[in-house]
Tab-separated table of C-alpha atoms and ligand atoms in Angstrom:
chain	number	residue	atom	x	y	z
A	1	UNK	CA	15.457	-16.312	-14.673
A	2	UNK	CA	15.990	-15.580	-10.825
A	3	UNK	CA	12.929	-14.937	-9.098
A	4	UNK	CA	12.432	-14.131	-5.557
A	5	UNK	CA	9.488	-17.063	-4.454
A	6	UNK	CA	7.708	-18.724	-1.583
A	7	UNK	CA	6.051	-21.890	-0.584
A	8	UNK	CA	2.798	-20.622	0.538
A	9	UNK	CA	2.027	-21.772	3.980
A	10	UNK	CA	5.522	-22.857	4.793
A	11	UNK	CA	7.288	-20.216	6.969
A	12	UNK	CA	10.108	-18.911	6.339
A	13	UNK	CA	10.155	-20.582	2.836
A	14	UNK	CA	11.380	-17.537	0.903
A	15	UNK	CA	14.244	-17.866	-1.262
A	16	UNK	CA	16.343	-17.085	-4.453
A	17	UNK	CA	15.664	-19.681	-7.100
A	18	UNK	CA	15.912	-20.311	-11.027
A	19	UNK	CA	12.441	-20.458	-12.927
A	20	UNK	CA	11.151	-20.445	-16.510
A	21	UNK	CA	11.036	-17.312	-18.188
A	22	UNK	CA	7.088	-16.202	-18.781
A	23	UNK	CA	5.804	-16.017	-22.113
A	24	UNK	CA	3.878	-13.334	-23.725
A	25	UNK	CA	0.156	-14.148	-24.832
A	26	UNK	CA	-2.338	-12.555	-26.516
A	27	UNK	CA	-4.125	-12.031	-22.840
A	28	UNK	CA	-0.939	-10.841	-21.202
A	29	UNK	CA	1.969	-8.344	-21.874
A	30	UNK	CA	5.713	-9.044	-21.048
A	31	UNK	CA	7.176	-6.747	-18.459
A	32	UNK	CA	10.936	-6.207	-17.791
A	33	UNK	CA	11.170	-5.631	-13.835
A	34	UNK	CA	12.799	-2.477	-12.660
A	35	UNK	CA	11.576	-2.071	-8.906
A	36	UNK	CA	9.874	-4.330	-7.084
A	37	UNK	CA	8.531	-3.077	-3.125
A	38	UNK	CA	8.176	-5.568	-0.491
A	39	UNK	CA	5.263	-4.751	2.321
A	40	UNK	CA	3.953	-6.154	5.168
A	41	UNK	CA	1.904	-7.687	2.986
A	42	UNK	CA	4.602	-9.740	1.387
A	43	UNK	CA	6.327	-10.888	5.165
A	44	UNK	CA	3.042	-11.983	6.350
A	45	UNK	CA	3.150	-14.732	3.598
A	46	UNK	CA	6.685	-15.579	4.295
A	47	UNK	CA	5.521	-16.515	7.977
A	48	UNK	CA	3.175	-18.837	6.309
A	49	UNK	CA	-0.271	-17.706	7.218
A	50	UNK	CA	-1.107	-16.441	3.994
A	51	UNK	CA	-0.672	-16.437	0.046
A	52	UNK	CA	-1.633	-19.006	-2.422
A	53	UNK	CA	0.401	-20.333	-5.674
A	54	UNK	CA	-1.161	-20.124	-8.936
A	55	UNK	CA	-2.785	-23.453	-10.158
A	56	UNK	CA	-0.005	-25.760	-12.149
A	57	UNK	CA	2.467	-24.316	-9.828
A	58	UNK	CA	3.626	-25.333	-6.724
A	59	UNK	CA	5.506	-21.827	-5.797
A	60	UNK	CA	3.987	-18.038	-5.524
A	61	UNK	CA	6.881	-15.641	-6.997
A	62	UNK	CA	6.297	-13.033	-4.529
A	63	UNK	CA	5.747	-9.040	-5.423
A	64	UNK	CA	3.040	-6.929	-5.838
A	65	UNK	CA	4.489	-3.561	-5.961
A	66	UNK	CA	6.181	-3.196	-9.201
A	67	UNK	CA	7.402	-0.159	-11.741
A	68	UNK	CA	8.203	-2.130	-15.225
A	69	UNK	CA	8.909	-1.482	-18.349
A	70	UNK	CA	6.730	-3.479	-21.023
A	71	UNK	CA	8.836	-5.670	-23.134
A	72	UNK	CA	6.429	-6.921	-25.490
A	73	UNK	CA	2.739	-6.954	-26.091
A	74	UNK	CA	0.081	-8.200	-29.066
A	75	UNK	CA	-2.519	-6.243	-30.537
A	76	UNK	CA	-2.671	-2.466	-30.267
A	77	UNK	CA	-4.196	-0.987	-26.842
A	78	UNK	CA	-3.214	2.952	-25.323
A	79	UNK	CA	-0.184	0.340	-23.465
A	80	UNK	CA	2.456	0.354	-25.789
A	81	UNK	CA	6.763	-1.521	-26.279
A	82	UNK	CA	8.783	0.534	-24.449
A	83	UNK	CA	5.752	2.394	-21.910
A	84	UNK	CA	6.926	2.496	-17.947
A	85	UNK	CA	3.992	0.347	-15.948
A	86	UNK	CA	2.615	-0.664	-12.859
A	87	UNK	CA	0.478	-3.475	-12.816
A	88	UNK	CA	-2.641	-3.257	-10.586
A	89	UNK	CA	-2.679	-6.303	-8.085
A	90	UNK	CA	-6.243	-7.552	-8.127
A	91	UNK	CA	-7.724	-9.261	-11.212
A	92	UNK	CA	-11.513	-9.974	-11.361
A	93	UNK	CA	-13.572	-12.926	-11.175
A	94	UNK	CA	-17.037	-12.330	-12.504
A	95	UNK	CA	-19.049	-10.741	-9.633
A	96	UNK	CA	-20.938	-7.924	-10.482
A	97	UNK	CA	-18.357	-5.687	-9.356
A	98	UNK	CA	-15.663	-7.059	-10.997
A	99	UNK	CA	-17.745	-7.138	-13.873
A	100	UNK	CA	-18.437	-3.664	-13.147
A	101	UNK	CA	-14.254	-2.768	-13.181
A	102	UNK	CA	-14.070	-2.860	-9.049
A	103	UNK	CA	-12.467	-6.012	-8.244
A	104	UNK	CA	-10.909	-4.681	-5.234
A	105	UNK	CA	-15.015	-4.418	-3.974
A	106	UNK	CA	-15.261	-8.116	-5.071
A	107	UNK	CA	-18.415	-9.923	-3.870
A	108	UNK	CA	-17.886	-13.401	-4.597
A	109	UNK	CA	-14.095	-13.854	-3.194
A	110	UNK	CA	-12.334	-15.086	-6.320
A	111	UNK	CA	-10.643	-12.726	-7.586
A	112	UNK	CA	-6.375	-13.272	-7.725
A	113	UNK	CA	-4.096	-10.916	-6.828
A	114	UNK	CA	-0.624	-10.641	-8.208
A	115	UNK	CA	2.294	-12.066	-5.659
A	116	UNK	CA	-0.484	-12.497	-2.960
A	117	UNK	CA	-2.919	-15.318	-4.516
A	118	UNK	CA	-3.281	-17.134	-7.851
A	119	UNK	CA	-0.915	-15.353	-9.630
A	120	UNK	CA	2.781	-14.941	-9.473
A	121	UNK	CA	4.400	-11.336	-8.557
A	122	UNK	CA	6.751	-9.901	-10.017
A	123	UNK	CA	10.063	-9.998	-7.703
A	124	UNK	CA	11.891	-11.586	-11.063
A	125	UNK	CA	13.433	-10.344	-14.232
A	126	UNK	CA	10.454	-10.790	-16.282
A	127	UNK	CA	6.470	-11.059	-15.547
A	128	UNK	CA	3.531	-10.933	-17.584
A	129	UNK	CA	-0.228	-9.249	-16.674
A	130	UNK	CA	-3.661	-8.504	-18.183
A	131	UNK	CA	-2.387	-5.344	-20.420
A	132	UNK	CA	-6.373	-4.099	-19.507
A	133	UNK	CA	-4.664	-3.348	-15.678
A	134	UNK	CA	-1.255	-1.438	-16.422
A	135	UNK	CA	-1.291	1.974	-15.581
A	136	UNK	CA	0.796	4.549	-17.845
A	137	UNK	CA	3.842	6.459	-15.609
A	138	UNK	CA	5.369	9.563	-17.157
A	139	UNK	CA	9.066	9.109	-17.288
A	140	UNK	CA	9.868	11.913	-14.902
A	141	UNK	CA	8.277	9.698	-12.030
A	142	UNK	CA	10.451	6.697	-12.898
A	143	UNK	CA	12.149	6.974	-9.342
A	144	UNK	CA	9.233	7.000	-7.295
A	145	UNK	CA	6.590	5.533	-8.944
A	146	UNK	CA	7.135	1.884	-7.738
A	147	UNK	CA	5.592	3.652	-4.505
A	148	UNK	CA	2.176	3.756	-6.909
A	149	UNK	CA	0.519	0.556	-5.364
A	150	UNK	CA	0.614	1.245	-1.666
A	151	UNK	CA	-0.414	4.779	-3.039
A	152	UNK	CA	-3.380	3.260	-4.651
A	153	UNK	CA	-4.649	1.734	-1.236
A	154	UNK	CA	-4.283	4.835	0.732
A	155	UNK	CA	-5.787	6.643	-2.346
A	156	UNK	CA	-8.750	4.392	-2.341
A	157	UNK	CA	-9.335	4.395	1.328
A	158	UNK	CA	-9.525	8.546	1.395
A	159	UNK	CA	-11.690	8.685	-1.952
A	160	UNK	CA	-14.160	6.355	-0.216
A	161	UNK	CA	-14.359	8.172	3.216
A	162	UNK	CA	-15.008	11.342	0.846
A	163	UNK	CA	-17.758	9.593	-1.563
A	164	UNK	CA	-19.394	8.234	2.077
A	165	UNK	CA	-19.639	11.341	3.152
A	166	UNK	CA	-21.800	12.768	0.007
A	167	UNK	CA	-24.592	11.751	2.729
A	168	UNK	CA	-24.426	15.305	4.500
A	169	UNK	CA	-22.503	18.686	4.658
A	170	UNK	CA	-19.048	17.827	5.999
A	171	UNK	CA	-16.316	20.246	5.939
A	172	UNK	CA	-13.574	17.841	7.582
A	173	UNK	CA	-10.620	19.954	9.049
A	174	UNK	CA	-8.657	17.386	11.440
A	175	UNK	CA	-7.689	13.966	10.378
A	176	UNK	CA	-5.436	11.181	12.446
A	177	UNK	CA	-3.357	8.683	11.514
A	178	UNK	CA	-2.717	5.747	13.060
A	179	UNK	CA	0.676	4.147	11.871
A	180	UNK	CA	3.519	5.593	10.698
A	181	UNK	CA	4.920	2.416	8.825
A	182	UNK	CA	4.595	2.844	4.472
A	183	UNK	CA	1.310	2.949	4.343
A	184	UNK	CA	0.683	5.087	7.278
A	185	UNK	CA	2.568	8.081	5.768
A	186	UNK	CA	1.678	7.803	2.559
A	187	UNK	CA	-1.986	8.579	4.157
A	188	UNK	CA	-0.725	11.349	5.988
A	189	UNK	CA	0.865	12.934	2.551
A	190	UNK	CA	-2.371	12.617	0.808
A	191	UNK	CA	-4.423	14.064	3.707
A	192	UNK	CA	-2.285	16.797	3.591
A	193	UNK	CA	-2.570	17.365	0.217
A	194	UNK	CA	-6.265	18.163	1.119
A	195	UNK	CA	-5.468	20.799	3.293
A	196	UNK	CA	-6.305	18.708	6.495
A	197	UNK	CA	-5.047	19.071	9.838
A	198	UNK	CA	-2.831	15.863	10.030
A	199	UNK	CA	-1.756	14.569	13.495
A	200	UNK	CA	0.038	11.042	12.353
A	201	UNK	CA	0.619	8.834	15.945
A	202	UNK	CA	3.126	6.280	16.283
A	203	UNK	CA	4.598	4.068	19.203
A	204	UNK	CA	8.430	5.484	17.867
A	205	UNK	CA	10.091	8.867	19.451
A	206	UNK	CA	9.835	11.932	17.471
A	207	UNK	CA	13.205	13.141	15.897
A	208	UNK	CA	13.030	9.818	13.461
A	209	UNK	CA	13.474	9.532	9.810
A	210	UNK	CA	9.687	8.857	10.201
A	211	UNK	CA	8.951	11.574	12.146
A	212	UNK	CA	10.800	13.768	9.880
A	213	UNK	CA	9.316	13.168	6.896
A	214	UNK	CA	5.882	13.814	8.565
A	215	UNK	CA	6.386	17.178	10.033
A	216	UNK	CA	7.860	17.745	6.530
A	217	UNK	CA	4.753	17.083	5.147
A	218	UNK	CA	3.560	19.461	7.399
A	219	UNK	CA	1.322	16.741	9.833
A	220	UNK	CA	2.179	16.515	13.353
A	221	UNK	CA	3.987	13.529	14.586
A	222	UNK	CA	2.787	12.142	18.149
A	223	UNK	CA	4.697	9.568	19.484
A	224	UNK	CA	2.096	8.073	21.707
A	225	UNK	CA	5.101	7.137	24.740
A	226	UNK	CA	5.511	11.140	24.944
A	227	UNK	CA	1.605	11.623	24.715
A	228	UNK	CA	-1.277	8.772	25.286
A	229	UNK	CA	-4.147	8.712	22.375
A	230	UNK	CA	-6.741	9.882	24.973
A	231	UNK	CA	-5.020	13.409	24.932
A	232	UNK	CA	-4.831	14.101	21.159
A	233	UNK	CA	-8.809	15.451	21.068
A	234	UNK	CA	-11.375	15.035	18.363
A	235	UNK	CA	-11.311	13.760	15.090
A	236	UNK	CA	-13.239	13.946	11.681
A	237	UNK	CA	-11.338	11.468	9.907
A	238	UNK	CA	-9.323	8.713	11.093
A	239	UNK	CA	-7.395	6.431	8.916
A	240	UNK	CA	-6.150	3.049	11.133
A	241	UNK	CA	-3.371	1.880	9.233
A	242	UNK	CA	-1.603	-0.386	12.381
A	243	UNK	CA	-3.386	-2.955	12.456
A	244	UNK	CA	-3.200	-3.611	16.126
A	245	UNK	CA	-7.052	-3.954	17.440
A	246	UNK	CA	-6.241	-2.517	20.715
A	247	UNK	CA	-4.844	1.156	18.777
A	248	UNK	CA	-8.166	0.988	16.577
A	249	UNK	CA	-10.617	0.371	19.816
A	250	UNK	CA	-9.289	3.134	21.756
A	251	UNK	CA	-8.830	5.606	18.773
A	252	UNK	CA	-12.952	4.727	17.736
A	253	UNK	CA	-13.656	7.043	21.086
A	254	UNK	CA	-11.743	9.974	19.268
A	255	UNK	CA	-14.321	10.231	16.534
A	256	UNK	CA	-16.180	13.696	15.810
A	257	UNK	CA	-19.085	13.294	15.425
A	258	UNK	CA	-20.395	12.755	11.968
A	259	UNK	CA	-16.453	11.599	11.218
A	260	UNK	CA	-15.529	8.368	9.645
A	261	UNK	CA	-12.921	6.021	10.629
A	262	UNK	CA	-10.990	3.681	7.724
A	263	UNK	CA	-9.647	0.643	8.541
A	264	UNK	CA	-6.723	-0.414	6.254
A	265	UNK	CA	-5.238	-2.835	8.707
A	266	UNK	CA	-5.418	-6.831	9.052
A	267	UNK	CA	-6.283	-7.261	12.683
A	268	UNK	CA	-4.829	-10.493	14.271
A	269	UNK	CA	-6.962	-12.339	16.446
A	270	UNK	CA	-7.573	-10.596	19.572
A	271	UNK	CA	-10.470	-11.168	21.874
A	272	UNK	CA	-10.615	-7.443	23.860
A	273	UNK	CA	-12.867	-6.865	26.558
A	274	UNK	CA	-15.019	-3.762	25.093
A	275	UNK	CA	-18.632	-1.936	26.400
A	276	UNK	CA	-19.921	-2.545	22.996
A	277	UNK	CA	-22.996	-1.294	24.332
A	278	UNK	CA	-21.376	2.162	24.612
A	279	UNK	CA	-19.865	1.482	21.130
A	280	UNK	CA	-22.969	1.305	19.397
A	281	UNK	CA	-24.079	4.100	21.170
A	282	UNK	CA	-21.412	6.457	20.280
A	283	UNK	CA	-21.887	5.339	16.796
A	284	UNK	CA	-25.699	6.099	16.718
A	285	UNK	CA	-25.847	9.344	18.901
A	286	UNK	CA	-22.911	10.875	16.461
A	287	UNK	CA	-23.880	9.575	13.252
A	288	UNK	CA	-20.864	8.184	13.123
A	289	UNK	CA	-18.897	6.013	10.351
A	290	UNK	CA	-16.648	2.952	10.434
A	291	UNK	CA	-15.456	1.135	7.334
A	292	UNK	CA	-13.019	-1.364	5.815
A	293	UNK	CA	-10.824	-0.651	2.726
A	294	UNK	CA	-8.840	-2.883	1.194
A	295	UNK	CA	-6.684	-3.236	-2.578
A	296	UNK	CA	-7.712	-0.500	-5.086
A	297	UNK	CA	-8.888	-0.185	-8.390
A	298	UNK	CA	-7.402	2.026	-11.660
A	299	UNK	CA	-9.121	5.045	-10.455
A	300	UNK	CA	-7.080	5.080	-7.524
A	301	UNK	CA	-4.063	3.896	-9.208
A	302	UNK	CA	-5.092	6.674	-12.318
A	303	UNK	CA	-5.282	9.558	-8.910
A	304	UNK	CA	-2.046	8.061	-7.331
A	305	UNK	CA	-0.631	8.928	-10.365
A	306	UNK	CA	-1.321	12.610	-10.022
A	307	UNK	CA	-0.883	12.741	-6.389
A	308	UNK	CA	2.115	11.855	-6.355
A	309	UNK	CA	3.342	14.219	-8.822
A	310	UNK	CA	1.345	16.828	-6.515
A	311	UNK	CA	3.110	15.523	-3.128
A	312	UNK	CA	6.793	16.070	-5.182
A	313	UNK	CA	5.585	19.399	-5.863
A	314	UNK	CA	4.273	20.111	-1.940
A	315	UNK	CA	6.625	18.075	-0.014
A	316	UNK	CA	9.758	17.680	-1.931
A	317	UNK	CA	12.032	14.380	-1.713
A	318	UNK	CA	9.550	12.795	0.989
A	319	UNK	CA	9.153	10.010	-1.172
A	320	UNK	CA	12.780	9.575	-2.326
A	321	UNK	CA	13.450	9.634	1.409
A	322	UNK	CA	10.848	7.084	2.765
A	323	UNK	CA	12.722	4.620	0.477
A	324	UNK	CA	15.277	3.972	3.126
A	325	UNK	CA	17.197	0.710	0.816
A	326	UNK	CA	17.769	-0.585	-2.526
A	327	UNK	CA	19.060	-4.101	-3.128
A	328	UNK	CA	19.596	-6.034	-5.236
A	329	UNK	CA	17.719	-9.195	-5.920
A	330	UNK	CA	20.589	-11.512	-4.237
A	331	UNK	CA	20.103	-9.614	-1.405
A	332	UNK	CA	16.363	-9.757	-0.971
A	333	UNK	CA	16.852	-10.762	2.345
A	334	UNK	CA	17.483	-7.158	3.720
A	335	UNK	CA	14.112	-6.581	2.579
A	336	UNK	CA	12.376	-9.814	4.326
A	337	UNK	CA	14.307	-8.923	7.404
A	338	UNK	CA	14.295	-5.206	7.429
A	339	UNK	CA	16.480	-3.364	10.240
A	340	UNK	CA	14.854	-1.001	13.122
A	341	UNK	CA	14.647	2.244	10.563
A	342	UNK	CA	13.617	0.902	7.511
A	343	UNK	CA	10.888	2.757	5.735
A	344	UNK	CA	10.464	0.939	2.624
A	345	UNK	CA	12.631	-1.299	1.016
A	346	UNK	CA	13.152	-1.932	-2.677
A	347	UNK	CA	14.224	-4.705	-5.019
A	348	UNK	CA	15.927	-3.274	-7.801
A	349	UNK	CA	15.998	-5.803	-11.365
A	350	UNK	CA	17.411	-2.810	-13.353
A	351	UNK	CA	20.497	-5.072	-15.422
A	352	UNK	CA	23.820	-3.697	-14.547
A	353	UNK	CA	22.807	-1.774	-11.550
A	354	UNK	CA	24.106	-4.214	-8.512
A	355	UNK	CA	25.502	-1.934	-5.752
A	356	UNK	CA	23.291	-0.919	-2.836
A	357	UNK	CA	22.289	2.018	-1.762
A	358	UNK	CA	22.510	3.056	1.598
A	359	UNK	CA	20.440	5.505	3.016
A	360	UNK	CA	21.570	6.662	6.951
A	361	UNK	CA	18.750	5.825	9.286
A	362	UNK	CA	18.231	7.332	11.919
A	363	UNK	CA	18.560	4.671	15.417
A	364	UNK	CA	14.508	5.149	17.000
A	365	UNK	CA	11.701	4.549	15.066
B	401	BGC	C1	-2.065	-5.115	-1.146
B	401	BGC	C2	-3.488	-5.152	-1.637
B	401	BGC	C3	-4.100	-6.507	-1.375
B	401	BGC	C4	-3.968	-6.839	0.103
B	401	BGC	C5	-4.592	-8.154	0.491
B	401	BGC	C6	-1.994	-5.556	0.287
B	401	BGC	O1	-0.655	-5.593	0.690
B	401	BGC	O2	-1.535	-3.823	-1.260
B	401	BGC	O3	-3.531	-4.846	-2.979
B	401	BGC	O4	-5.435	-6.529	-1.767
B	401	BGC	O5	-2.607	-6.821	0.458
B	401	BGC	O6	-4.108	-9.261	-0.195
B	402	ZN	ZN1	-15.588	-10.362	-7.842
């Protein structure tokens, strides 16, 4: 079968290529590929600085963002022939917490991940998983749902700034979001669906597909050339989805107090010249919260499910319309080198179904 794979560590090494057909097992079902997103996730191992093949194999068959349809599976389990799927990305190693069914809060380090480390993805006709970590999706989400995973992060990121904040009375009402990529607005859909006020910032001009679909979400979009972060005012949640240290230092000073900041981002080396003294002050004197997020676990996945029925509902079409292409596997490229506009890009494996779709973007993001 055609799978889309990389030599992890070598840039630039991704490419179309022919490779056995996986097998099913008694510890893993056969999927049939539908969709298949690619992330930043996915381009940072192309450039070679991360990702890791699965042992016996000297390839990583990329793809962690998957709808599929499961082809075959032993034994009787609530996953059944015939049941639309995503896969979860993380599988446990046997640290408490993975023992505990939170791999993505692993302790000891390791865990695998689907098309990231130790285990191949699923940008190919066929892939098999753990039947313990698909999650069921109700036919009527078939078109969106292979938005589920990056859901699932954004989901798990929000649930733990909530649970965090068990510690005191906390009535948030304004939340900001850094990043207006995938990720980014998928955030700002969910913290709407809370009833926050959402101001979502972003380096790109307002009047974008981006900054469309978050005023339709009813957030505001800032694009931080028309207005500089230290004008936006005071927040009681902030979600840092860019990834850019710089953004998240000089957002940390727009922190209510008692708010939390989550970081989803992976922060490139960058050695910044920061009062840290001040910074630990601020964080005492307001009570103040920073943490990390990262992956998810079937409760968020299990919520994503639900939210995303509940953002259709709310905010009609945003996530039809954040998929800005559809290709094809042979053109996986498109989605490895996306153009200026692209929102998110998707490989589709459906049989039969070969043209692209097209959807205008707009020119400034
Ligand atoms: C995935 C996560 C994963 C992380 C780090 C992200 O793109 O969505 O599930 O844990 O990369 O590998
Ligand atoms: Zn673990």
């Amino acid at each position: 079968m055609k799978a889309v794979i990389v030599k992890p560590g070598e840039k630039d090494s991704v490419h179309l290529e022919d490779v056995p057909r996986p097998t099913l097992s008694s510890s893993n079902a056969l999927l049939k590929i539908k969709r298949v997103g690619i992330d930043g996730t996915d381009i940072e191992i192309n450039s070679g600085s991360y990702g890791e093949c699965p042992t016996g194999s000297d390839y990583l068959i990329l793809g962690h963002e998957c709808l599929a349809v499961v082809e075959d599976i032993e034994g009787s389990s609530s996953i059944q022939k015939g049941d639309l799927v995503v896969p979860t990305v993380r599988r446990p190693d046997d640290c408490p917490n993975c023992m505990n069914g939170e791999p993505d809060m692993c302790l000891k380090g390791e865990y695998k991940e689907h098309g990231i480390r130790g285990l191949h993805g699923f940008a190919s006709e066929f892939g098999v998983t753990d039947p313990n970590f698909l999650i069921k999706i109700p036919q009527d989400l078939e078109n969106i749902g292979v938005l589920l995973e990056p859901v699932s992060v954004a989901e798990k990121g929000i649930y733990h700034t909530f649970k965090i904040q068990e510690r005191l009375k906390w009535t948030p009402r304004k939340a900001l979001v850094l990043g207006s990529g995938p990720l980014g607005l998928l955030t700002t859909f969910l913290l709407r669906l809370k009833g926050l006020e959402v101001s979502t910032v972003a380096r790109g001009a307002r009047g974008s597909l981006k900054s469309q679909l978050v005023e339709r979400a009813g957030a505001e979009y800032v694009s931080t050339a028309e207005k500089p972060l230290n004008t936006l005012g005071k927040f009681d949640i902030i979600m840092e989805v860019t990834g850019v240290s710089s953004v998240a230092v000089d957002a940390q000073q727009l922190l209510n107090a008692n708010g939390v900041m989550c970081f989803l981002g992976v922060y490139p080396p960058n050695t910044l010249s920061l009062d840290v003294g001040k910074a630990y002050t601020d964080l005492v004197l307001g009570n103040r919260t920073y943490f990390g997020s990262v992956n998810a676990n079937k409760r968020d996945f299990e919520i994503g499910v639900s939210d995303i029925r509940q953002i259709e509902k709310n905010f009609p079409a945003v996530l039809r319309d954040m998929i800005t292409k559809t290709v094809p596997l042979s053109e996986y490229k498109a989605a490895f080198y996306p153009d200026k506009g692209d929102i998110k890009i998707l490989l589709d494996l459906s049989a039969g179904e070969k043209e692209t779709k097209v959807t205008p973007l707009e020119d400034s993001i």
